[in-house]
Amino acid sequence: MDINNLPIKITNAQRAEVLTQALPYIRKYNGKVVVIKYGGNAMINEQLKEQVMEDIVLLHLIGVKVVLVHGGGPEITDTLKKVGKESVFVDGLRVTDEETIGVVQMVLAGKINKSLVNKLQINGGKAIGVSGLDGHMIE
């Protein structure tokens, strides 16, 4: 990320002010692990998604160790529609029968996870993507 290519130009004095205000937080979180839950509805807008990825890379650059946990509800719903299956929700939770779970896994672990890792790397970050199924991480 090159600060000089941002759409809004800021003066050196403004940069110094931002850094002065950010310094206590940089010190507090440097070397710490921070978990970010990135919901599927926040991924709909490509410009917003790009900004989120840039912000995560910036956190990494100042020494914050980021674990990104993502959703993908809208993408799952769209993919289910494409295969002719309606999403069913009970009390706000998706009902996941055997067929639905296969689509959910494909969308989350295959499509979304790999796409986010790629966007982070394009923006200068270091990222790997894992699924909760890998190594029985989540059961």
PDB file of C-alpha atoms in Angstrom:
ATOM      1  CA  MET A   1       0.000   0.000   0.000  1.00  0.00           C
ATOM      2  CA  ASP A   2       1.496   3.312  -1.069  1.00  0.00           C
ATOM      3  CA  ILE A   3       0.133   6.201   0.985  1.00  0.00           C
ATOM      4  CA  ASN A   4       1.051   8.619  -1.815  1.00  0.00           C
ATOM      5  CA  ASN A   5      -1.427   6.948  -4.175  1.00  0.00           C
ATOM      6  CA  LEU A   6      -4.421   7.383  -1.905  1.00  0.00           C
ATOM      7  CA  PRO A   7      -7.303   9.289  -3.494  1.00  0.00           C
ATOM      8  CA  ILE A   8      -7.145  12.027  -0.854  1.00  0.00           C
ATOM      9  CA  LYS A   9      -3.807  13.759  -0.424  1.00  0.00           C
ATOM     10  CA  ILE A  10      -2.840  14.685   3.110  1.00  0.00           C
ATOM     11  CA  THR A  11      -0.074  16.959   4.272  1.00  0.00           C
ATOM     12  CA  ASN A  12       2.946  15.797   6.245  1.00  0.00           C
ATOM     13  CA  ALA A  13       1.575  17.645   9.262  1.00  0.00           C
ATOM     14  CA  GLN A  14      -1.695  15.694   8.962  1.00  0.00           C
ATOM     15  CA  ARG A  15       0.241  12.422   8.632  1.00  0.00           C
ATOM     16  CA  ALA A  16       2.221  13.280  11.761  1.00  0.00           C
ATOM     17  CA  GLU A  17      -0.998  14.009  13.658  1.00  0.00           C
ATOM     18  CA  VAL A  18      -2.541  10.689  12.628  1.00  0.00           C
ATOM     19  CA  LEU A  19       0.590   8.787  13.644  1.00  0.00           C
ATOM     20  CA  THR A  20       0.775  10.645  16.965  1.00  0.00           C
ATOM     21  CA  GLN A  21      -2.813   9.649  17.741  1.00  0.00           C
ATOM     22  CA  ALA A  22      -2.236   6.054  16.583  1.00  0.00           C
ATOM     23  CA  LEU A  23       1.038   5.482  18.427  1.00  0.00           C
ATOM     24  CA  PRO A  24      -0.487   4.368  21.773  1.00  0.00           C
ATOM     25  CA  TYR A  25      -2.582   1.767  19.941  1.00  0.00           C
ATOM     26  CA  ILE A  26       0.370   0.617  17.848  1.00  0.00           C
ATOM     27  CA  ARG A  27       2.362   0.108  21.062  1.00  0.00           C
ATOM     28  CA  LYS A  28      -0.546  -1.661  22.785  1.00  0.00           C
ATOM     29  CA  TYR A  29      -1.242  -4.151  19.987  1.00  0.00           C
ATOM     30  CA  ASN A  30       2.256  -4.669  18.557  1.00  0.00           C
ATOM     31  CA  GLY A  31       3.045  -8.381  18.799  1.00  0.00           C
ATOM     32  CA  LYS A  32      -0.497  -9.256  19.924  1.00  0.00           C
ATOM     33  CA  VAL A  33      -2.889 -11.613  18.171  1.00  0.00           C
ATOM     34  CA  VAL A  34      -6.126  -9.963  17.091  1.00  0.00           C
ATOM     35  CA  VAL A  35      -9.045 -11.993  15.728  1.00  0.00           C
ATOM     36  CA  ILE A  36     -11.189 -10.210  13.153  1.00  0.00           C
ATOM     37  CA  LYS A  37     -14.593 -11.631  12.224  1.00  0.00           C
ATOM     38  CA  TYR A  38     -15.302 -10.525   8.667  1.00  0.00           C
ATOM     39  CA  GLY A  39     -18.958 -11.194   7.907  1.00  0.00           C
ATOM     40  CA  GLY A  40     -20.319 -12.185   4.535  1.00  0.00           C
ATOM     41  CA  ASN A  41     -22.527  -9.106   4.213  1.00  0.00           C
ATOM     42  CA  ALA A  42     -19.420  -6.905   4.490  1.00  0.00           C
ATOM     43  CA  MET A  43     -17.973  -8.697   1.448  1.00  0.00           C
ATOM     44  CA  ILE A  44     -20.683  -7.685  -0.986  1.00  0.00           C
ATOM     45  CA  ASN A  45     -19.096  -4.334  -1.899  1.00  0.00           C
ATOM     46  CA  GLU A  46     -15.778  -4.893  -3.735  1.00  0.00           C
ATOM     47  CA  GLN A  47     -14.405  -1.452  -2.858  1.00  0.00           C
ATOM     48  CA  LEU A  48     -15.135  -2.027   0.837  1.00  0.00           C
ATOM     49  CA  LYS A  49     -13.572  -5.508   0.641  1.00  0.00           C
ATOM     50  CA  GLU A  50     -10.408  -4.018  -0.878  1.00  0.00           C
ATOM     51  CA  GLN A  51     -10.222  -1.390   1.890  1.00  0.00           C
ATOM     52  CA  VAL A  52     -10.667  -4.036   4.597  1.00  0.00           C
ATOM     53  CA  MET A  53      -7.827  -6.100   3.090  1.00  0.00           C
ATOM     54  CA  GLU A  54      -5.586  -3.000   2.974  1.00  0.00           C
ATOM     55  CA  ASP A  55      -6.416  -2.253   6.619  1.00  0.00           C
ATOM     56  CA  ILE A  56      -5.542  -5.812   7.636  1.00  0.00           C
ATOM     57  CA  VAL A  57      -2.200  -5.540   5.818  1.00  0.00           C
ATOM     58  CA  LEU A  58      -1.563  -2.239   7.615  1.00  0.00           C
ATOM     59  CA  LEU A  59      -2.223  -3.953  10.966  1.00  0.00           C
ATOM     60  CA  HIS A  60       0.333  -6.600  10.003  1.00  0.00           C
ATOM     61  CA  LEU A  61       2.872  -3.929   9.029  1.00  0.00           C
ATOM     62  CA  ILE A  62       2.637  -2.310  12.474  1.00  0.00           C
ATOM     63  CA  GLY A  63       3.179  -5.655  14.180  1.00  0.00           C
ATOM     64  CA  VAL A  64      -0.342  -6.906  14.855  1.00  0.00           C
ATOM     65  CA  LYS A  65      -0.795 -10.630  14.237  1.00  0.00           C
ATOM     66  CA  VAL A  66      -4.192 -10.929  12.565  1.00  0.00           C
ATOM     67  CA  VAL A  67      -6.360 -14.021  12.453  1.00  0.00           C
ATOM     68  CA  LEU A  68      -9.163 -13.398   9.972  1.00  0.00           C
ATOM     69  CA  VAL A  69     -12.307 -15.476  10.477  1.00  0.00           C
ATOM     70  CA  HIS A  70     -14.732 -14.977   7.624  1.00  0.00           C
ATOM     71  CA  GLY A  71     -18.304 -15.694   6.813  1.00  0.00           C
ATOM     72  CA  GLY A  72     -19.985 -15.893   3.473  1.00  0.00           C
ATOM     73  CA  GLY A  73     -23.739 -16.088   3.939  1.00  0.00           C
ATOM     74  CA  PRO A  74     -24.793 -14.148   0.831  1.00  0.00           C
ATOM     75  CA  GLU A  75     -22.388 -16.124  -1.392  1.00  0.00           C
ATOM     76  CA  ILE A  76     -23.645 -19.393   0.099  1.00  0.00           C
ATOM     77  CA  THR A  77     -27.266 -18.370  -0.527  1.00  0.00           C
ATOM     78  CA  ASP A  78     -26.466 -17.405  -4.148  1.00  0.00           C
ATOM     79  CA  THR A  79     -24.634 -20.681  -4.794  1.00  0.00           C
ATOM     80  CA  LEU A  80     -27.463 -22.717  -3.280  1.00  0.00           C
ATOM     81  CA  LYS A  81     -29.918 -20.916  -5.593  1.00  0.00           C
ATOM     82  CA  LYS A  82     -27.696 -21.763  -8.586  1.00  0.00           C
ATOM     83  CA  VAL A  83     -27.887 -25.468  -7.723  1.00  0.00           C
ATOM     84  CA  GLY A  84     -31.653 -25.236  -7.241  1.00  0.00           C
ATOM     85  CA  LYS A  85     -31.751 -25.369  -3.449  1.00  0.00           C
ATOM     86  CA  GLU A  86     -33.502 -22.784  -1.287  1.00  0.00           C
ATOM     87  CA  SER A  87     -31.862 -21.616   1.915  1.00  0.00           C
ATOM     88  CA  VAL A  88     -33.832 -22.493   5.016  1.00  0.00           C
ATOM     89  CA  PHE A  89     -33.399 -20.511   8.234  1.00  0.00           C
ATOM     90  CA  VAL A  90     -34.750 -21.285  11.693  1.00  0.00           C
ATOM     91  CA  ASP A  91     -34.379 -18.565  14.331  1.00  0.00           C
ATOM     92  CA  GLY A  92     -31.818 -16.821  12.097  1.00  0.00           C
ATOM     93  CA  LEU A  93     -29.635 -19.909  11.654  1.00  0.00           C
ATOM     94  CA  ARG A  94     -29.161 -21.689   8.331  1.00  0.00           C
ATOM     95  CA  VAL A  95     -30.447 -25.270   8.297  1.00  0.00           C
ATOM     96  CA  THR A  96     -27.570 -27.299   6.908  1.00  0.00           C
ATOM     97  CA  ASP A  97     -28.529 -30.723   5.650  1.00  0.00           C
ATOM     98  CA  GLU A  98     -25.915 -32.962   4.017  1.00  0.00           C
ATOM     99  CA  GLU A  99     -26.283 -31.356   0.571  1.00  0.00           C
ATOM    100  CA  THR A 100     -26.164 -27.815   1.984  1.00  0.00           C
ATOM    101  CA  ILE A 101     -23.070 -28.535   4.075  1.00  0.00           C
ATOM    102  CA  GLY A 102     -21.224 -29.556   0.900  1.00  0.00           C
ATOM    103  CA  VAL A 103     -22.085 -26.241  -0.749  1.00  0.00           C
ATOM    104  CA  VAL A 104     -21.151 -24.301   2.400  1.00  0.00           C
ATOM    105  CA  GLN A 105     -17.754 -26.010   2.528  1.00  0.00           C
ATOM    106  CA  MET A 106     -17.141 -25.398  -1.159  1.00  0.00           C
ATOM    107  CA  VAL A 107     -18.003 -21.699  -0.898  1.00  0.00           C
ATOM    108  CA  LEU A 108     -16.235 -20.927   2.391  1.00  0.00           C
ATOM    109  CA  ALA A 109     -13.101 -23.090   2.133  1.00  0.00           C
ATOM    110  CA  GLY A 110     -12.761 -23.028  -1.630  1.00  0.00           C
ATOM    111  CA  LYS A 111     -13.978 -19.772  -3.060  1.00  0.00           C
ATOM    112  CA  ILE A 112     -14.075 -17.112  -0.323  1.00  0.00           C
ATOM    113  CA  ASN A 113     -11.056 -18.241   1.712  1.00  0.00           C
ATOM    114  CA  LYS A 114      -8.782 -18.443  -1.311  1.00  0.00           C
ATOM    115  CA  SER A 115     -10.048 -15.124  -2.660  1.00  0.00           C
ATOM    116  CA  LEU A 116      -9.342 -13.305   0.628  1.00  0.00           C
ATOM    117  CA  VAL A 117      -5.866 -14.841   0.926  1.00  0.00           C
ATOM    118  CA  ASN A 118      -5.150 -13.698  -2.632  1.00  0.00           C
ATOM    119  CA  LYS A 119      -6.373 -10.136  -1.927  1.00  0.00           C
ATOM    120  CA  LEU A 120      -4.197  -9.926   1.198  1.00  0.00           C
ATOM    121  CA  GLN A 121      -1.140 -11.107  -0.722  1.00  0.00           C
ATOM    122  CA  ILE A 122      -1.771  -8.692  -3.605  1.00  0.00           C
ATOM    123  CA  ASN A 123      -1.844  -5.878  -1.030  1.00  0.00           C
ATOM    124  CA  GLY A 124       1.534  -6.892   0.392  1.00  0.00           C
ATOM    125  CA  GLY A 125       0.363  -9.094   3.235  1.00  0.00           C
ATOM    126  CA  LYS A 126       1.391 -12.590   4.173  1.00  0.00           C
ATOM    127  CA  ALA A 127      -1.522 -14.975   4.491  1.00  0.00           C
ATOM    128  CA  ILE A 128      -2.445 -18.633   4.443  1.00  0.00           C
ATOM    129  CA  GLY A 129      -5.948 -20.008   4.354  1.00  0.00           C
ATOM    130  CA  VAL A 130      -7.128 -22.882   6.490  1.00  0.00           C
ATOM    131  CA  SER A 131     -10.508 -24.432   7.087  1.00  0.00           C
ATOM    132  CA  GLY A 132     -11.821 -25.549  10.446  1.00  0.00           C
ATOM    133  CA  LEU A 133     -11.871 -29.037   8.910  1.00  0.00           C
ATOM    134  CA  ASP A 134      -8.085 -28.990   8.327  1.00  0.00           C
ATOM    135  CA  GLY A 135      -6.339 -31.115  10.916  1.00  0.00           C
ATOM    136  CA  HIS A 136      -9.647 -31.473  12.802  1.00  0.00           C
ATOM    137  CA  MET A 137      -9.126 -27.885  14.006  1.00  0.00           C
ATOM    138  CA  ILE A 138     -12.840 -27.482  14.727  1.00  0.00           C
ATOM    139  CA  GLU A 139     -15.134 -30.411  15.478  1.00  0.00           C
TER     140      GLU A 139
END
